[in-house]
Short mmCIF file of C-alpha atoms and ligand atoms in Angstrom, two decimals:
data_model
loop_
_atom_site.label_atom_id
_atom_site.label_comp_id
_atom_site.label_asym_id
_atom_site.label_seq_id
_atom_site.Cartn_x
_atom_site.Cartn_y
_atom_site.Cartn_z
CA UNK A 1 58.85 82.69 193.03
CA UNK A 2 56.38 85.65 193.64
CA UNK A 3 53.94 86.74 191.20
CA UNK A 4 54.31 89.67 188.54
CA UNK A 5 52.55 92.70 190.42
CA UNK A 6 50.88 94.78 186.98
CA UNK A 7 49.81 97.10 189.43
CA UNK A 8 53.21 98.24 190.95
CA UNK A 9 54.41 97.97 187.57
CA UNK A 10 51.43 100.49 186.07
CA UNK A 11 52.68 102.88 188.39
CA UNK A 12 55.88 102.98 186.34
CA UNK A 13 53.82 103.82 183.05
CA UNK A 14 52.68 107.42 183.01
CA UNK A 15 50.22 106.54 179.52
CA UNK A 16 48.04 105.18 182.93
CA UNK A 17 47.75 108.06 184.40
CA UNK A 18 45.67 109.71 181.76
CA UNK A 19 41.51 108.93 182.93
CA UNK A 20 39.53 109.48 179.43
CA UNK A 21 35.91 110.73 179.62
CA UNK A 22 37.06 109.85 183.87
CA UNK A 23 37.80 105.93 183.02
CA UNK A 24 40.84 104.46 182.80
CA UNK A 25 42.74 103.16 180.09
CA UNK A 26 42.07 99.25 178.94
CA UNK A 27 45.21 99.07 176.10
CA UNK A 28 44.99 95.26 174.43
CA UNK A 29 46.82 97.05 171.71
CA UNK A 30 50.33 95.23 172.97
CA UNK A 31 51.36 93.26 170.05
CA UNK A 32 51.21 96.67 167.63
CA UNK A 33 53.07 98.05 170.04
CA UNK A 34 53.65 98.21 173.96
CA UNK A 35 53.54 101.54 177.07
CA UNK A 36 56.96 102.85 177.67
CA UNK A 37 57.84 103.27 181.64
CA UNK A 38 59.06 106.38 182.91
CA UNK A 39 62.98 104.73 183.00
CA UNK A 40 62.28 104.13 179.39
CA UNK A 41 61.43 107.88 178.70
CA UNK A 42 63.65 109.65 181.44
CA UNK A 43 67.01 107.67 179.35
CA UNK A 44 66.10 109.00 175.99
CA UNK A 45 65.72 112.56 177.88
CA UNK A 46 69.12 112.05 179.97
CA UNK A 47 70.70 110.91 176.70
CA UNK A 48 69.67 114.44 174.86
CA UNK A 49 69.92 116.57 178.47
CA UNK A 50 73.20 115.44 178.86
CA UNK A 51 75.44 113.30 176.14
CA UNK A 52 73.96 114.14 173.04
CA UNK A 53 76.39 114.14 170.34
CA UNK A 54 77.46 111.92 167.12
CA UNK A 55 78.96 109.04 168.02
CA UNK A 56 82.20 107.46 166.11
CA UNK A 57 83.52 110.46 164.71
CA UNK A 58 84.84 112.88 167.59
CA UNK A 59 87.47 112.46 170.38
CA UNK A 60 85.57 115.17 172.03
CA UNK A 61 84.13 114.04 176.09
CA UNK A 62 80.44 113.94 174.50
CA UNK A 63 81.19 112.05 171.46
CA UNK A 64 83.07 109.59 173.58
CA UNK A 65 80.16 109.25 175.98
CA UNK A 66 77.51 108.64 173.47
CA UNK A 67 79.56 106.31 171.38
CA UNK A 68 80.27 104.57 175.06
CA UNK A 69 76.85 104.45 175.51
CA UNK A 70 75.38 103.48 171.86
CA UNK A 71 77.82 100.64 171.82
CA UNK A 72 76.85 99.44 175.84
CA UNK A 73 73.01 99.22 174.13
CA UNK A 74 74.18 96.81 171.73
CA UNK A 75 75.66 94.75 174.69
CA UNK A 76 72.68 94.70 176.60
CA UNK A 77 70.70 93.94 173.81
CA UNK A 78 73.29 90.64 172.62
CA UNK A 79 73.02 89.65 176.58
CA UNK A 80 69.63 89.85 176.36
CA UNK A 81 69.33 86.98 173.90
CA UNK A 82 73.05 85.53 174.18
CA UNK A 83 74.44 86.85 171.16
CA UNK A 84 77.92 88.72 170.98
CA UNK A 85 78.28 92.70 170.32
CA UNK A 86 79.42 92.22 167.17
CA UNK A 87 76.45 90.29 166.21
CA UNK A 88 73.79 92.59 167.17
CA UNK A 89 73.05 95.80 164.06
CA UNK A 90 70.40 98.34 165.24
CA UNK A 91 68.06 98.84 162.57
CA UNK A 92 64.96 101.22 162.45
CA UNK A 93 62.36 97.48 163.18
CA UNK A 94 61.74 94.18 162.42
CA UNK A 95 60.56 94.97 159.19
CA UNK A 96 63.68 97.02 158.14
CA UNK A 97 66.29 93.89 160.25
CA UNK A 98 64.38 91.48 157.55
CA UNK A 99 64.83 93.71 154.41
CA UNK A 100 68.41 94.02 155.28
CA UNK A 101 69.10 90.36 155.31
CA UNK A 102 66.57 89.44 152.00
CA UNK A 103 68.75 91.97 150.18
CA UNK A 104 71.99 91.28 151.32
CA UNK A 105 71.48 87.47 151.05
CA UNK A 106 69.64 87.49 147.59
CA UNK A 107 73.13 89.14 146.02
CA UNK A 108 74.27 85.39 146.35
CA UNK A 109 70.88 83.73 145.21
CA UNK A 110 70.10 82.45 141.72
CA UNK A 111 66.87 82.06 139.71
CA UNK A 112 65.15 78.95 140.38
CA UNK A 113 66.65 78.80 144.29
CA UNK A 114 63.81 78.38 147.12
CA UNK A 115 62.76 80.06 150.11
CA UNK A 116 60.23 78.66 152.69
CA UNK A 117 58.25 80.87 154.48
CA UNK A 118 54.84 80.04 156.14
CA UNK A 119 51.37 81.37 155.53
CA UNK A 120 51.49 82.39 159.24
CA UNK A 121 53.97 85.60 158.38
CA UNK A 122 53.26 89.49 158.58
CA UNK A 123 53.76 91.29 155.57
CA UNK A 124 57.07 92.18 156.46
CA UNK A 125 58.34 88.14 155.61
CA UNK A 126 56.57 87.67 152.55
CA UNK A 127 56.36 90.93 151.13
CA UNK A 128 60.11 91.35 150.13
CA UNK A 129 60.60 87.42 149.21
CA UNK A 130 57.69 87.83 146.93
CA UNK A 131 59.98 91.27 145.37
CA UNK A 132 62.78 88.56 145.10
CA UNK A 133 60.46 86.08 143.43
CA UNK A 134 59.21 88.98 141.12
CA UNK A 135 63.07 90.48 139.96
CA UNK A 136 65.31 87.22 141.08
CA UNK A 137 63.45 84.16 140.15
CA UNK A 138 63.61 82.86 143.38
CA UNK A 139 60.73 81.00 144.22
CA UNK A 140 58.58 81.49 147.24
CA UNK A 141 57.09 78.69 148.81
CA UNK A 142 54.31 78.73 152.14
CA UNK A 143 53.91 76.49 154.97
CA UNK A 144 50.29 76.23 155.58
CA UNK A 145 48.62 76.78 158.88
CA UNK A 146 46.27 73.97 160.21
CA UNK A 147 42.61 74.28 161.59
CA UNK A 148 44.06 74.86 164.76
CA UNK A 149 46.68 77.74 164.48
CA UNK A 150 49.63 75.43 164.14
CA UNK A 151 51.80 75.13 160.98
CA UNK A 152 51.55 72.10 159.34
CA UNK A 153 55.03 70.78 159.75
CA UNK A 154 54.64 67.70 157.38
CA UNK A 155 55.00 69.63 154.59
CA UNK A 156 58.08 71.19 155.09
CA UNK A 157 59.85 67.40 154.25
CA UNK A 158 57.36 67.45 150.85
CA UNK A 159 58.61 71.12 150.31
CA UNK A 160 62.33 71.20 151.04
CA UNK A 161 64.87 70.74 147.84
CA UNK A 162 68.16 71.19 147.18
CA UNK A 163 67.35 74.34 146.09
CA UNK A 164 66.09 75.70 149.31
CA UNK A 165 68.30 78.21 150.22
CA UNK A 166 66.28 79.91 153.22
CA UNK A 167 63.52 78.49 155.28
CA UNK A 168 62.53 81.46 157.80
CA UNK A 169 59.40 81.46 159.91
CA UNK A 170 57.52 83.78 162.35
CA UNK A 171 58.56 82.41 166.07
CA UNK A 172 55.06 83.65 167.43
CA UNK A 173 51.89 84.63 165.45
CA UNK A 174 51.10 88.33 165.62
CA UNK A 175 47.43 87.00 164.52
CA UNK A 176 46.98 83.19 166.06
CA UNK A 177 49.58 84.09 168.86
CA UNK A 178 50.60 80.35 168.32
CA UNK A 179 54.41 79.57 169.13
CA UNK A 180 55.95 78.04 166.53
CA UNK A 181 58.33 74.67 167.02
CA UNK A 182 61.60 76.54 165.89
CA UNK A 183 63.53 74.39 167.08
CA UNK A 184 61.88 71.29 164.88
CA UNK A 185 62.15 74.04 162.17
CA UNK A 186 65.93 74.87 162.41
CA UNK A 187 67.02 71.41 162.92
CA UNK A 188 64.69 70.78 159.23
CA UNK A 189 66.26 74.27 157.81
CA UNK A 190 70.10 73.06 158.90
CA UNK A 191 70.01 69.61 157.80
CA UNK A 192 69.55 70.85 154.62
CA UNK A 193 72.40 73.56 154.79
CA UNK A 194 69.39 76.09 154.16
CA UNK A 195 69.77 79.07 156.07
CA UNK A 196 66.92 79.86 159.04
CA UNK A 197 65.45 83.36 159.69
CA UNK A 198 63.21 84.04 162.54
CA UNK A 199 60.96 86.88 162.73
CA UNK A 200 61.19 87.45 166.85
CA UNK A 201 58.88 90.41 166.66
CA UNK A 202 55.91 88.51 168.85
CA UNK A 203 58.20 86.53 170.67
CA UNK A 204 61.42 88.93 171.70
CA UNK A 205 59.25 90.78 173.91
CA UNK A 206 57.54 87.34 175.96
CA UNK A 207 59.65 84.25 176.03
CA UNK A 208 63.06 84.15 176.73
CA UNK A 209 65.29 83.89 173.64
CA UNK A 210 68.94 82.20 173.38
CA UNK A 211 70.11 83.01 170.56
CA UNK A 212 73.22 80.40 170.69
CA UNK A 213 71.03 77.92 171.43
CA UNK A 214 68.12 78.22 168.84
CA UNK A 215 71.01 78.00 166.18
CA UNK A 216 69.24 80.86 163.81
CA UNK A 217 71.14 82.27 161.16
CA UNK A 218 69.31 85.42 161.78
CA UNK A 219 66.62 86.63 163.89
CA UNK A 220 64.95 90.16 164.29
CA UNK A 221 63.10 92.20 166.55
CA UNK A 222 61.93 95.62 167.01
CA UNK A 223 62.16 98.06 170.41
CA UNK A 224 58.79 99.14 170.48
CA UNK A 225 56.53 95.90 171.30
CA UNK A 226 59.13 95.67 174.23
CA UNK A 227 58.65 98.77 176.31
CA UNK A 228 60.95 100.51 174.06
CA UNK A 229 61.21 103.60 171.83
CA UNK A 230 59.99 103.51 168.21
CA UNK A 231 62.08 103.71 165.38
CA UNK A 232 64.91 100.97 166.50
CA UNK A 233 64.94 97.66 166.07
CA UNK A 234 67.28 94.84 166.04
CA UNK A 235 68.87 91.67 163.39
CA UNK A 236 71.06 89.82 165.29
CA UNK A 237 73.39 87.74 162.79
CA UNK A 238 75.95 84.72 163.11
CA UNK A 239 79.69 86.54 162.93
CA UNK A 240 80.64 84.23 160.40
CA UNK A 241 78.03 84.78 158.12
CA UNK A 242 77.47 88.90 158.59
CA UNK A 243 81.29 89.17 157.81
CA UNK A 244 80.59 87.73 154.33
CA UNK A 245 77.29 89.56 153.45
CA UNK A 246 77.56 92.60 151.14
CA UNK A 247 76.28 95.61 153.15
CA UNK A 248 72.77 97.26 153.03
CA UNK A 249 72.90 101.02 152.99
CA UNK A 250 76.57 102.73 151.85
CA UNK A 251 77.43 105.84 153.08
CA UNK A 252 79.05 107.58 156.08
CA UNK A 253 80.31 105.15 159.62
CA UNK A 254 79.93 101.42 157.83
CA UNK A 255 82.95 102.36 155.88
CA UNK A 256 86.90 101.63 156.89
CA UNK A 257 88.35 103.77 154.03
CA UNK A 258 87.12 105.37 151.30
CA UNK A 259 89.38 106.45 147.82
CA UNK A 260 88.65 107.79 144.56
CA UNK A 261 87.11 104.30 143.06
CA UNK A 262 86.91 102.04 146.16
CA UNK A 263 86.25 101.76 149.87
CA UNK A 264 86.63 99.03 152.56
CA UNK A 265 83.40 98.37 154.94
CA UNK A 266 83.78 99.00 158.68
CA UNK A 267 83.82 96.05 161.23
CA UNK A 268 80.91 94.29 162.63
CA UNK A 269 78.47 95.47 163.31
CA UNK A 270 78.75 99.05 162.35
CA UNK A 271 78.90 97.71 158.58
CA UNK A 272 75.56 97.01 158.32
CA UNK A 273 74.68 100.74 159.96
CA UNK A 274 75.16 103.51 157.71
CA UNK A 275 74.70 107.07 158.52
CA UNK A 276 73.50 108.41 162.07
CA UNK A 277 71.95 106.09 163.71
CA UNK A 278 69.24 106.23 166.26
CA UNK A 279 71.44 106.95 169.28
CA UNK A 280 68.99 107.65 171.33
CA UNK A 281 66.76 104.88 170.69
CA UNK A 282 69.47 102.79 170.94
CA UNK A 283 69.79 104.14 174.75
CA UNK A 284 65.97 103.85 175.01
CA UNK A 285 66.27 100.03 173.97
CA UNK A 286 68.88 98.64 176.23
CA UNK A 287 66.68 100.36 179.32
CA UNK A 288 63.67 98.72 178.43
CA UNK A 289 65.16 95.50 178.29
CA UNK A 290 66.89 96.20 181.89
CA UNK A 291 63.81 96.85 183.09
CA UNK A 292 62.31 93.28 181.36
CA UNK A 293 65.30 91.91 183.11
CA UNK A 294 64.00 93.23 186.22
CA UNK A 295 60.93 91.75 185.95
CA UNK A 296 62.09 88.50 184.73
CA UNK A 297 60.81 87.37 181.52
CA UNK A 298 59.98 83.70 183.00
CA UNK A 299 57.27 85.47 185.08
CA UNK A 300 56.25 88.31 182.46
CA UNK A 301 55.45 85.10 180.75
CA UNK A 302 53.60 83.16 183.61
CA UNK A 303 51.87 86.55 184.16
CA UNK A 304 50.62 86.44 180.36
CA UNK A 305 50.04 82.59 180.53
CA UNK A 306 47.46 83.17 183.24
CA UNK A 307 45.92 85.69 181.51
CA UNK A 308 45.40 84.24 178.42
CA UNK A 309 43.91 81.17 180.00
CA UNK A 310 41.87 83.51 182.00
CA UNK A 311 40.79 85.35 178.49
CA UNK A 312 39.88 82.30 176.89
CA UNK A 313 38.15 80.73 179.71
CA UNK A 314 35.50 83.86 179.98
CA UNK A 315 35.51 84.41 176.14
CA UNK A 316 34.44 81.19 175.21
CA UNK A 317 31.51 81.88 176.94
CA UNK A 318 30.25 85.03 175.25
CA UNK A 319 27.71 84.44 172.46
CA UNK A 320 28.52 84.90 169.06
CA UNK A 321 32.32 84.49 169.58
CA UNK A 322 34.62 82.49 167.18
CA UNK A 323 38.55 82.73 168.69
CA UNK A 324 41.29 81.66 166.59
CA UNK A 325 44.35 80.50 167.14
CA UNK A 326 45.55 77.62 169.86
CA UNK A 327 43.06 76.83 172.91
CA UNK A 328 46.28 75.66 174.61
CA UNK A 329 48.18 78.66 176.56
CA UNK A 330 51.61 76.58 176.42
CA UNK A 331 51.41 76.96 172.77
CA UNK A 332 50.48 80.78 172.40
CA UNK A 333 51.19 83.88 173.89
CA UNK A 334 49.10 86.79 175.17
CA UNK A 335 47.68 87.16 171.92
CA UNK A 336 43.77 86.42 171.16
CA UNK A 337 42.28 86.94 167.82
CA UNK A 338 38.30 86.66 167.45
CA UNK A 339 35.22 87.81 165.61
CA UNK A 340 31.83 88.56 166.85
CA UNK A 341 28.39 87.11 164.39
CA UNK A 342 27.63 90.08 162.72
CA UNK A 343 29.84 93.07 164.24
CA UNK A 344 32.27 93.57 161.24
CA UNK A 345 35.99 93.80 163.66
CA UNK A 346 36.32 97.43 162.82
CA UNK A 347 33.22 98.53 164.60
CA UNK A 348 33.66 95.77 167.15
CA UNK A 349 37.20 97.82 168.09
CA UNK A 350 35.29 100.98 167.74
CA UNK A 351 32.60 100.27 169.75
CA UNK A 352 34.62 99.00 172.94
CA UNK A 353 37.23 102.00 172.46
CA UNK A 354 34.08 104.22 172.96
CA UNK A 355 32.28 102.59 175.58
CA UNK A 356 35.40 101.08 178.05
CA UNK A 357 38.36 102.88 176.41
CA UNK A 358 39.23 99.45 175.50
CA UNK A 359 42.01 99.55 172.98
CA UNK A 360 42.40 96.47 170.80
CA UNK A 361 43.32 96.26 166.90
CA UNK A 362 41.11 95.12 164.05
CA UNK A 363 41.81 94.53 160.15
CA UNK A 364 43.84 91.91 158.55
CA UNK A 365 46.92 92.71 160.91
CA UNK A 366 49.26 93.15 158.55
CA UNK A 367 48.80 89.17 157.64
CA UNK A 368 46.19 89.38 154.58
CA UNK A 369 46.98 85.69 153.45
CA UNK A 370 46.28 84.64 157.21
CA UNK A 371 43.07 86.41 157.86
CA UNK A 372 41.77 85.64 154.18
CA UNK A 373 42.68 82.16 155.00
CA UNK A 374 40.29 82.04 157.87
CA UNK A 375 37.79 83.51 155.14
CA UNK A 376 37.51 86.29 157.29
CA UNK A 377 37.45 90.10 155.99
CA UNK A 378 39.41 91.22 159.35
CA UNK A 379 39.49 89.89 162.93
CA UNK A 380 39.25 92.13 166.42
CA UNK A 381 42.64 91.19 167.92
CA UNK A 382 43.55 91.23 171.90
CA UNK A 383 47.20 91.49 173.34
CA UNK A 384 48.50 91.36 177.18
CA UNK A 385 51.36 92.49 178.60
CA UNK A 386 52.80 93.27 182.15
CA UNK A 387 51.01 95.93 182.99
CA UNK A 388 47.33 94.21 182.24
CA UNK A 389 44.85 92.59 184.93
CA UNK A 390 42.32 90.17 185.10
CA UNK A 391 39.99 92.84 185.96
CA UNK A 392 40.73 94.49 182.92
CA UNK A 393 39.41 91.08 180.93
CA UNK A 394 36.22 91.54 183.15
CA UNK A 395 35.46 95.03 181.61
CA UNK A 396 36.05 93.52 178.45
CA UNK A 397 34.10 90.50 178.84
CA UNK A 398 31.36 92.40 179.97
CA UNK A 399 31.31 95.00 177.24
CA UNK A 400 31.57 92.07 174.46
CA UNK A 401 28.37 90.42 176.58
CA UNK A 402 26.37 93.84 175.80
CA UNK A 403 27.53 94.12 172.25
CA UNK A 404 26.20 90.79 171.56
CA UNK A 405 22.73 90.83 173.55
N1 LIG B 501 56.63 90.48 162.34
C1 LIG B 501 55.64 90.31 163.21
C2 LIG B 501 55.26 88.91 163.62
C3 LIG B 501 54.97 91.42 163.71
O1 LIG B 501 53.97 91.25 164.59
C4 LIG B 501 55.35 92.72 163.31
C5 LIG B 501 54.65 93.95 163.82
N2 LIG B 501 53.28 93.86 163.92
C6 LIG B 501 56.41 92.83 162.41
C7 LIG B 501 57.02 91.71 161.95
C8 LIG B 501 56.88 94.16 161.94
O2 LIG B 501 57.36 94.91 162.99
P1 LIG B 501 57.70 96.45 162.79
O3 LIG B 501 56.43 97.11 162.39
O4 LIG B 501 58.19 96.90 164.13
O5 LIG B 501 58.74 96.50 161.73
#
């Protein structure tokens, strides 16, 4: 099998073109979210240059096309990670995919039920359990992370009841980039007739995801950390268990009939999409992930393996450094968390965006119970993807070497 070639594949990224103060651009920004290739941008402009119209409510030629082609982007994207048409609702991102589910689900929940989550999560999975916990009664329990970036998966056995209805988890770390065991988790989660959520956001776009055979209940993703558009997302759903959900949002397409004092919800998926959707986004989606096809995400994730290996080799050596997360690249992705003795992360980020154009994220990363966990105020954060070289970590290694001298 031949290598990933990031430098063919820049070519197909016009953000590369752009030289600032006559250097190129270094963007380790890929886990907030990732460079869209020209294919990427030219179907979102084909879509409006040449089908644009509502979809699901006109026999007309271009209502017909764009419905044709909204409904092939769900396709592509159940393909992607073997799950069926009907299974797959567009929603605006992960974060919005996991609302959707918390509120649908917590219609059937009762005060004093359980849901597991892990200290591990982004805002987006613990933010609206702890709104349940607040107006439900449900109580929210966490999974706590060991000294090494994994979760500690004893105490899920000292933690699970009869009462725990939902045991979700983050499949990758958007902070420790650590790969989670969900498929030790689901087996826990099942056995117990609990329900299992996985937030795909960090994983979706870098390991290959089978749906059928991880045995979620749900799982979500978002478009953008994948070479797609903003603004669309994804919750794919068992059949079985979407068909006996109450809806999200009410209005306009997720209906079957409407009267005076009732109205029926439309079929799968389109129940769980009210109003206009993103069409276009929906377009801009299912081209990224053709073009991840393409590539192959078994070698976009060799490609990222090696570079986080790479990373971590040459980081280790800087002064000053503490890296978080696992030293092992089989059990992370391209994701590298740090902090530098005395450079606070902010000015870390600001001083290597003004020196190298290097583009990385600092802060608690949307994870404030993570970071604060590491008894750290914020961490400088580094993500690969496809397009990034090992000469790229060279710049950076050797800017962090003269921040720290
Ligand atoms: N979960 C994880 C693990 C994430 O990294 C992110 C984005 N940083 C989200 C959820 C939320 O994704 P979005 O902002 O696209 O809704």
């Amino acid at each position: 099998m031949f290598n990933l070639n990031p430098e063919k594949i820049r070519s197909d990224f016009p953000i590369f073109d752009r030289k600032i103060n006559g250097k190129e651009i270094i963007y380790f920004d890929n886990a907030a979210t990732t460079q869209k290739p020209k294919q990427v941008l030219e179907s979102i402009m084909d879509f409006y240059k040449q089908h644009n119209a509502n979809i699901h409510r006109g026999v007309h030629r271009l209502s017909r096309e764009a419905s044709d082609l909204y409904e092939q982007a769900h396709r592509t994207i159940g393909k992607f990670i073997n799950a069926k048409q009907k299974e797959i609702i567009f929603t605006r991102n992960t974060t919005e995919s996991l609302n959707l589910i918390y509120y649908s689900l917590s219609k059937n929940l009762k005060k004093g039920d359980e849901i597991i989550t892990t200290l591990m999560e982004h805002h987006s999975n613990i933010v609206p359990l702890l709104e349940l916990q607040k107006l439900n009664g449900i109580k929210v329990k966490f999974i706590d992370v060991n000294e090494d970036g994994t979760l500690d998966l004893n105490q899920y056995k000292k933690e699970i009841t009869k009462r725990t209805k939902i045991i979700t988890v983050a499949h990758s770390s958007n902070v420790l980039g650590t790969i989670n065991p969900v498929e030790k988790i689901e087996k826990l989660a099942h056995e117990n007739n609990s329900l299992f959520i996985v937030d795909a956001a960090q994983s979706a776009p870098h390991i290959r995801i089978n749906f059928r055979k991880l045995n979620a209940d749900f799982i979500a993703f978002s478009a953008h950390k994948m070479l797609g558009p903003t603004g669309i997302g994804a919750l794919a759903g068992k059949k079985d268990l979407l068909e006996k959900m109450p809806a999200f949002l009410l209005g306009g397409d997720m209906i079957q009939e409407v009267h005076k004092n009732s109205w029926k919800p439309n079929k799968l998926p389109w129940k769980f999409e009210a109003g206009t959707p993103n069409i276009a986004g929906g377009v801009g989606f299912a081209e990224a992930v053709k073009y991840l096809e393409k590539i192959g995400i078994e070698k976009l994730r060799k490609h990222e393996k090696e570079l986080a290996e790479y990373a971590l080799a040459r980081m280790k050596a800087v002064n000053n450094i503490e890296i978080y997360g696992p030293m092992n690249v089989e059990e992370r992705t391209g994701i590298i968390s740090f902090n530098m003795k005395n450079v606070s992360a902010h000015e870390l980020a600001g001083v290597l965006d003004s020196m190298n154009n290097i583009m990385l994220r600092s802060g608690m990363l949307c994870a404030q119970p993570l970071v604060e966990g590491l008894d750290k105020k914020g961490v400088a954060r580094i993500s690969f993807y496809i397009y990034n070289t090992e000469e790229e970590i060279d710049i950076f290694i050797s800017s962090l070497n003269k921040i720290t001298c």
